GROMACS .gro file of C-alpha atoms in nm:
model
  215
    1UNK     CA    1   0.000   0.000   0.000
    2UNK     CA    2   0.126   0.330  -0.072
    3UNK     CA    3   0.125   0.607   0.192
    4UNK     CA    4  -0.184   0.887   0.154
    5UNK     CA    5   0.000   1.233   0.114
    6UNK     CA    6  -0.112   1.490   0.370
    7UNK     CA    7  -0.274   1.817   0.218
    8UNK     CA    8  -0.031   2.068   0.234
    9UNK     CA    9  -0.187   2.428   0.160
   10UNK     CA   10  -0.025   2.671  -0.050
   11UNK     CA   11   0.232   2.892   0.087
   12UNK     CA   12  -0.039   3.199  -0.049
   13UNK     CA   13  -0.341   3.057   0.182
   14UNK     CA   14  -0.126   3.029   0.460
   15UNK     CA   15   0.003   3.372   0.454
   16UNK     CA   16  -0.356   3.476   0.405
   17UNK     CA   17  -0.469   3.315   0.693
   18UNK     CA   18  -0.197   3.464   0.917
   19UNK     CA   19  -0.288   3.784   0.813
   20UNK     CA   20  -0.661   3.787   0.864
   21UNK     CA   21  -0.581   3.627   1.243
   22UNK     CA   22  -0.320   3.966   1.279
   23UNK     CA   23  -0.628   4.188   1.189
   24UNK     CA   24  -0.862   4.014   1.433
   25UNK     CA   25  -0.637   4.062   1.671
   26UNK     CA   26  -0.539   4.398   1.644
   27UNK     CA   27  -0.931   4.462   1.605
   28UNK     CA   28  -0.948   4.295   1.947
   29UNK     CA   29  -0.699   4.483   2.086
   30UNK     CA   30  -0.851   4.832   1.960
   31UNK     CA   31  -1.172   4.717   2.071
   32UNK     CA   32  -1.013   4.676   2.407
   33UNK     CA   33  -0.813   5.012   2.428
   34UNK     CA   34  -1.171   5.193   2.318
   35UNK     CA   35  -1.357   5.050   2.610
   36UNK     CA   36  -1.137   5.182   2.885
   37UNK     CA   37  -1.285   5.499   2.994
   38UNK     CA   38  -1.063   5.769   3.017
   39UNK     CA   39  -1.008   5.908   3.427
   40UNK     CA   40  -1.300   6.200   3.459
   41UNK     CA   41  -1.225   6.498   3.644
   42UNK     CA   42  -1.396   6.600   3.901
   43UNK     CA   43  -1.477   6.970   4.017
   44UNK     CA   44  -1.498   7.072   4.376
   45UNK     CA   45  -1.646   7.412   4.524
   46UNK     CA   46  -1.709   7.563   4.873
   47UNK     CA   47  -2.124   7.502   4.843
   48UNK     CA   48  -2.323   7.771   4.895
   49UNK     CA   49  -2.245   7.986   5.185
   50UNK     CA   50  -2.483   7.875   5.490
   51UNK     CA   51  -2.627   8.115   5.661
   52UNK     CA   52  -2.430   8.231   5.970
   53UNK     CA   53  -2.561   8.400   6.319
   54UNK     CA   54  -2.555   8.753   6.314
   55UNK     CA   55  -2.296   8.890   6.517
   56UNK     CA   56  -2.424   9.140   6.846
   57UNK     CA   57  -2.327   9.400   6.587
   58UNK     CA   58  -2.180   9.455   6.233
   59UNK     CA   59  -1.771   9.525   6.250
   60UNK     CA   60  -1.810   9.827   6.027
   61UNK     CA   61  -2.107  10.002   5.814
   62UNK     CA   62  -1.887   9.916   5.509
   63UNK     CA   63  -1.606   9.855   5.390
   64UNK     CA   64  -1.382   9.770   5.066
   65UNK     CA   65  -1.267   9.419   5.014
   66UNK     CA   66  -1.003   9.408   4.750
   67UNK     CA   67  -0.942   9.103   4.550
   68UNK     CA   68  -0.751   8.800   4.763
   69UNK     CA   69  -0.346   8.779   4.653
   70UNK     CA   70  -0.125   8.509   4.677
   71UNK     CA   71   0.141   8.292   4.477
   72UNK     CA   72   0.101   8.137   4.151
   73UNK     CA   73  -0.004   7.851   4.245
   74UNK     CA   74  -0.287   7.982   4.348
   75UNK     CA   75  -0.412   8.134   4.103
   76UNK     CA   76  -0.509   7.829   3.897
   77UNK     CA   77  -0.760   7.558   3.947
   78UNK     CA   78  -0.530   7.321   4.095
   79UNK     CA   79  -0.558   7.150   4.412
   80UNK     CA   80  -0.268   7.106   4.607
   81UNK     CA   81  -0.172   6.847   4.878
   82UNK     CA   82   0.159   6.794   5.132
   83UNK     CA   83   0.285   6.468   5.269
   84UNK     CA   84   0.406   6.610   5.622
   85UNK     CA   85   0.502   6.280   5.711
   86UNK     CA   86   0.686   6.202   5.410
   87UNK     CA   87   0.809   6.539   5.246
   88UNK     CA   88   0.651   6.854   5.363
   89UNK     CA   89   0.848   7.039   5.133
   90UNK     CA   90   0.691   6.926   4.836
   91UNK     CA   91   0.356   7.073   4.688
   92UNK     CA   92   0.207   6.763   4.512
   93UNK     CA   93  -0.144   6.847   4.242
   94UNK     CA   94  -0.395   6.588   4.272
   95UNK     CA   95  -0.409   6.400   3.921
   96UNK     CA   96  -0.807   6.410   3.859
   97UNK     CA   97  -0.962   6.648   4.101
   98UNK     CA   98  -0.962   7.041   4.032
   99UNK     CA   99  -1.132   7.314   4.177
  100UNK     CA  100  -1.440   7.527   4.001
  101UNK     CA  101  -1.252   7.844   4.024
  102UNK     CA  102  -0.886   7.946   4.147
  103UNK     CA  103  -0.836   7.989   4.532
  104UNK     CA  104  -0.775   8.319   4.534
  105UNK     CA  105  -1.110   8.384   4.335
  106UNK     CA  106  -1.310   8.186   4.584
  107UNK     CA  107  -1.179   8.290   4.912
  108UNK     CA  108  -1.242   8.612   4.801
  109UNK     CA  109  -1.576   8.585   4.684
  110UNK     CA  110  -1.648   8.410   5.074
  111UNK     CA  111  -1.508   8.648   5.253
  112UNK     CA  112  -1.709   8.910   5.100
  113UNK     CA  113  -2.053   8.683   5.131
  114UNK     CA  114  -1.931   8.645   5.505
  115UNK     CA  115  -1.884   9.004   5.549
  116UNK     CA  116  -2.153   9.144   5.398
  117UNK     CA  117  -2.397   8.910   5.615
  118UNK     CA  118  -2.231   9.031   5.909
  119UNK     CA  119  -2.406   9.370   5.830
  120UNK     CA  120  -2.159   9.555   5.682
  121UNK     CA  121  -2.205   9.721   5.283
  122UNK     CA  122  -1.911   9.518   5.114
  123UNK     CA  123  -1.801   9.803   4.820
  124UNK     CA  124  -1.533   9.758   4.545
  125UNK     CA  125  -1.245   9.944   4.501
  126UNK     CA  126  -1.406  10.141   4.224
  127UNK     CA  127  -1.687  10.214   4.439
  128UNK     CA  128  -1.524  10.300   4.738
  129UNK     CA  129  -1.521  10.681   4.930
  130UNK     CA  130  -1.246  10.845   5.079
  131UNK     CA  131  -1.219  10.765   5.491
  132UNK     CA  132  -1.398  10.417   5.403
  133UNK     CA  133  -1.197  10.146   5.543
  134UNK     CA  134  -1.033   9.920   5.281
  135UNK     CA  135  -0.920   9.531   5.383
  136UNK     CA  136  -0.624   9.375   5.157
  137UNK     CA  137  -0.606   9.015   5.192
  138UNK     CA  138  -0.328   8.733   5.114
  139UNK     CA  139  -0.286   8.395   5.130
  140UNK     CA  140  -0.013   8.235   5.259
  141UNK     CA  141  -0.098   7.888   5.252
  142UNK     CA  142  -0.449   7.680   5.111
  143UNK     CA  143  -0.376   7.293   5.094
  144UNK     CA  144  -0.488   6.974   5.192
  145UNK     CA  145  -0.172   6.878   5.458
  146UNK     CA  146  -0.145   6.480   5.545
  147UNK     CA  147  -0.031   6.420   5.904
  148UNK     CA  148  -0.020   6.033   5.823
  149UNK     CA  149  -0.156   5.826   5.598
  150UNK     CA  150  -0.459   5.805   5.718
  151UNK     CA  151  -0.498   6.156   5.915
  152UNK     CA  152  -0.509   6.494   5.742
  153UNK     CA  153  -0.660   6.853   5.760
  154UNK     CA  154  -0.756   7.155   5.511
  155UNK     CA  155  -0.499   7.409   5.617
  156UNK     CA  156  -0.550   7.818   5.569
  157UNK     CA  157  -0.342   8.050   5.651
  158UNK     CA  158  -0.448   8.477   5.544
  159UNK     CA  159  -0.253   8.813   5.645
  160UNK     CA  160  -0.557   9.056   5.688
  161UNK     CA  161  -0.452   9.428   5.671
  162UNK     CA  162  -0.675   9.714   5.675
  163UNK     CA  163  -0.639  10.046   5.613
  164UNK     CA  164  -0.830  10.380   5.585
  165UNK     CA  165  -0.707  10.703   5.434
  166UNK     CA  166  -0.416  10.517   5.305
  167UNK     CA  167  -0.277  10.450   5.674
  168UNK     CA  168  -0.247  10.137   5.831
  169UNK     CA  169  -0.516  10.033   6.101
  170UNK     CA  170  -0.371   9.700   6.225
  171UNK     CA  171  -0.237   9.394   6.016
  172UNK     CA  172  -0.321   9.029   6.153
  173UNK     CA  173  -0.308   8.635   6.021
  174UNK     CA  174  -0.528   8.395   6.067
  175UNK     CA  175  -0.437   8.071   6.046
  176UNK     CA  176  -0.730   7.782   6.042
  177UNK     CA  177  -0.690   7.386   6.027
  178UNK     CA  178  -1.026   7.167   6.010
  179UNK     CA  179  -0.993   6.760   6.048
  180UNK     CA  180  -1.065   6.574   5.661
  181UNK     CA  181  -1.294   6.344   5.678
  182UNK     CA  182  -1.148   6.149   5.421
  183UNK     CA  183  -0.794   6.074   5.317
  184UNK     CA  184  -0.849   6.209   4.950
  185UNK     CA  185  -0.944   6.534   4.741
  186UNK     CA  186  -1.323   6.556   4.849
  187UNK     CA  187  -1.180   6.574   5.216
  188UNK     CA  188  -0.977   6.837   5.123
  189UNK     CA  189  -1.216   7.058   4.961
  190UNK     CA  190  -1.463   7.007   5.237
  191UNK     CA  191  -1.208   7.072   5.500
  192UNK     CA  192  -1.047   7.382   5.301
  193UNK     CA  193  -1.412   7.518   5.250
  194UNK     CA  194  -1.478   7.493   5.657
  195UNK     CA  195  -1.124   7.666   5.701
  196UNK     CA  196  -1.249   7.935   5.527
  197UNK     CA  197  -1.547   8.007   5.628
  198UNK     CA  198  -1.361   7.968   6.051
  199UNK     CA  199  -1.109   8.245   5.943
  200UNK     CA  200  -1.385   8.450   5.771
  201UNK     CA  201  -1.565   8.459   6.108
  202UNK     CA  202  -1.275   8.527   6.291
  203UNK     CA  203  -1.201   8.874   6.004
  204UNK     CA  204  -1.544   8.968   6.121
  205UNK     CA  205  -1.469   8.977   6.512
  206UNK     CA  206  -1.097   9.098   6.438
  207UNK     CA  207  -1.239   9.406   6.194
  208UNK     CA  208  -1.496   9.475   6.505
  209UNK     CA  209  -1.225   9.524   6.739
  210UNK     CA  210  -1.042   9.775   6.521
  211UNK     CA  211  -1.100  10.205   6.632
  212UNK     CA  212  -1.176  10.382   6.281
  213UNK     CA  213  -1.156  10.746   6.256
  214UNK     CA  214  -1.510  10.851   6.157
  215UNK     CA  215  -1.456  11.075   5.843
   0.00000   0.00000   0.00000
């Protein structure tokens, strides 16, 4: 008996064949790539401003807030955090999480919500009177600070200085920390957005203090 010869295919078929299997699995691995979702970002604010008790009296009738200064950094949308623990002297950016506005644009805009429900007639600088007392504020430090791993606070720091008929009045800073209660940028921004409105409070009862020169 003679041996039955085995079908060989022709070198052309399988060439084709290895190509089309190539193509199915690049398709596969396109297919693949296409279904991961790309990280979203997420956007954090203060919330609206809650209503706060009336102090026993307003700190001024009014009064100019200028615009909240600080470094660069702050004046973008991104949030910073510091690894006390590990290397304080680093400013890390959290990858995914930014805020709505810069810093420096919010803090301002709550300090001047928390003023004027203290009583007093917040005006701009373009509004403002001579012998009406005008408050400069600066930041000197907004960020999310991690004690350990698994402790961490929202940490403000503001130099208030006010002034009226282009003489100093006093100059103080504030510094506030509030407990996160999570290890991750939502803590932050909550505990950054309590900060804020704990120093704006304490502005209010500092400005009350102060002896202005009735004009």
């Amino acid at each position: 008996m003679h041996p039955i010869p085995t079908h060989t295919p022709p070198p052309r078929t399988t060439a084709r064949r290895l190509l089309l299997a190539a193509s199915a699995g690049a398709a596969l691995l396109l297919a693949g790539c296409a279904s991961e979702k790309p990280a979203q970002n997420t956007t954090f604010d203060f919330g609206p401003a809650a209503s706060a008790a009336a102090p026993a009296r307003a700190p001024m009738a009014a009064v100019v807030v200028g615009d909240v200064t600080g470094s660069a950094a702050l004046d973008s949308e991104r949030m910073f955090y510091r690894l006390n623990y590990s290397d304080p002297l680093q400013a890390r950016a959290y990858a995914n999480s930014r805020w709505s506005a810069t810093p420096l644009q919010m803090v301002t805009q709550r300090l001047k919500s928390r003023i004027a429900q203290s009583g007093a007639k917040v005006l701009s600088v373009s509004d403002a009177s001579d012998g009406v007392p005008i408050l400069r504020l600066e930041i000197d430090d907004f960020s999310h600070h991690f004690d350990s791993q698994a402790s961490s606070h929202g940490q403000l720091v503001l130099r208030a200085s006010l002034f009226q008929g282009h003489k100093l009045v006093d100059q103080k800073t504030f510094e506030r920390k509030t407990p996160a209660t999570s290890a991750d940028a939502g803590g932050g921004a909550r505990a950054l957005a309590g900060a804020t409105d704990t120093v704006a409070s304490d502005v209010i009862a500092w400005l009350a203090t102060l002896p202005l020169k009735k004009e």
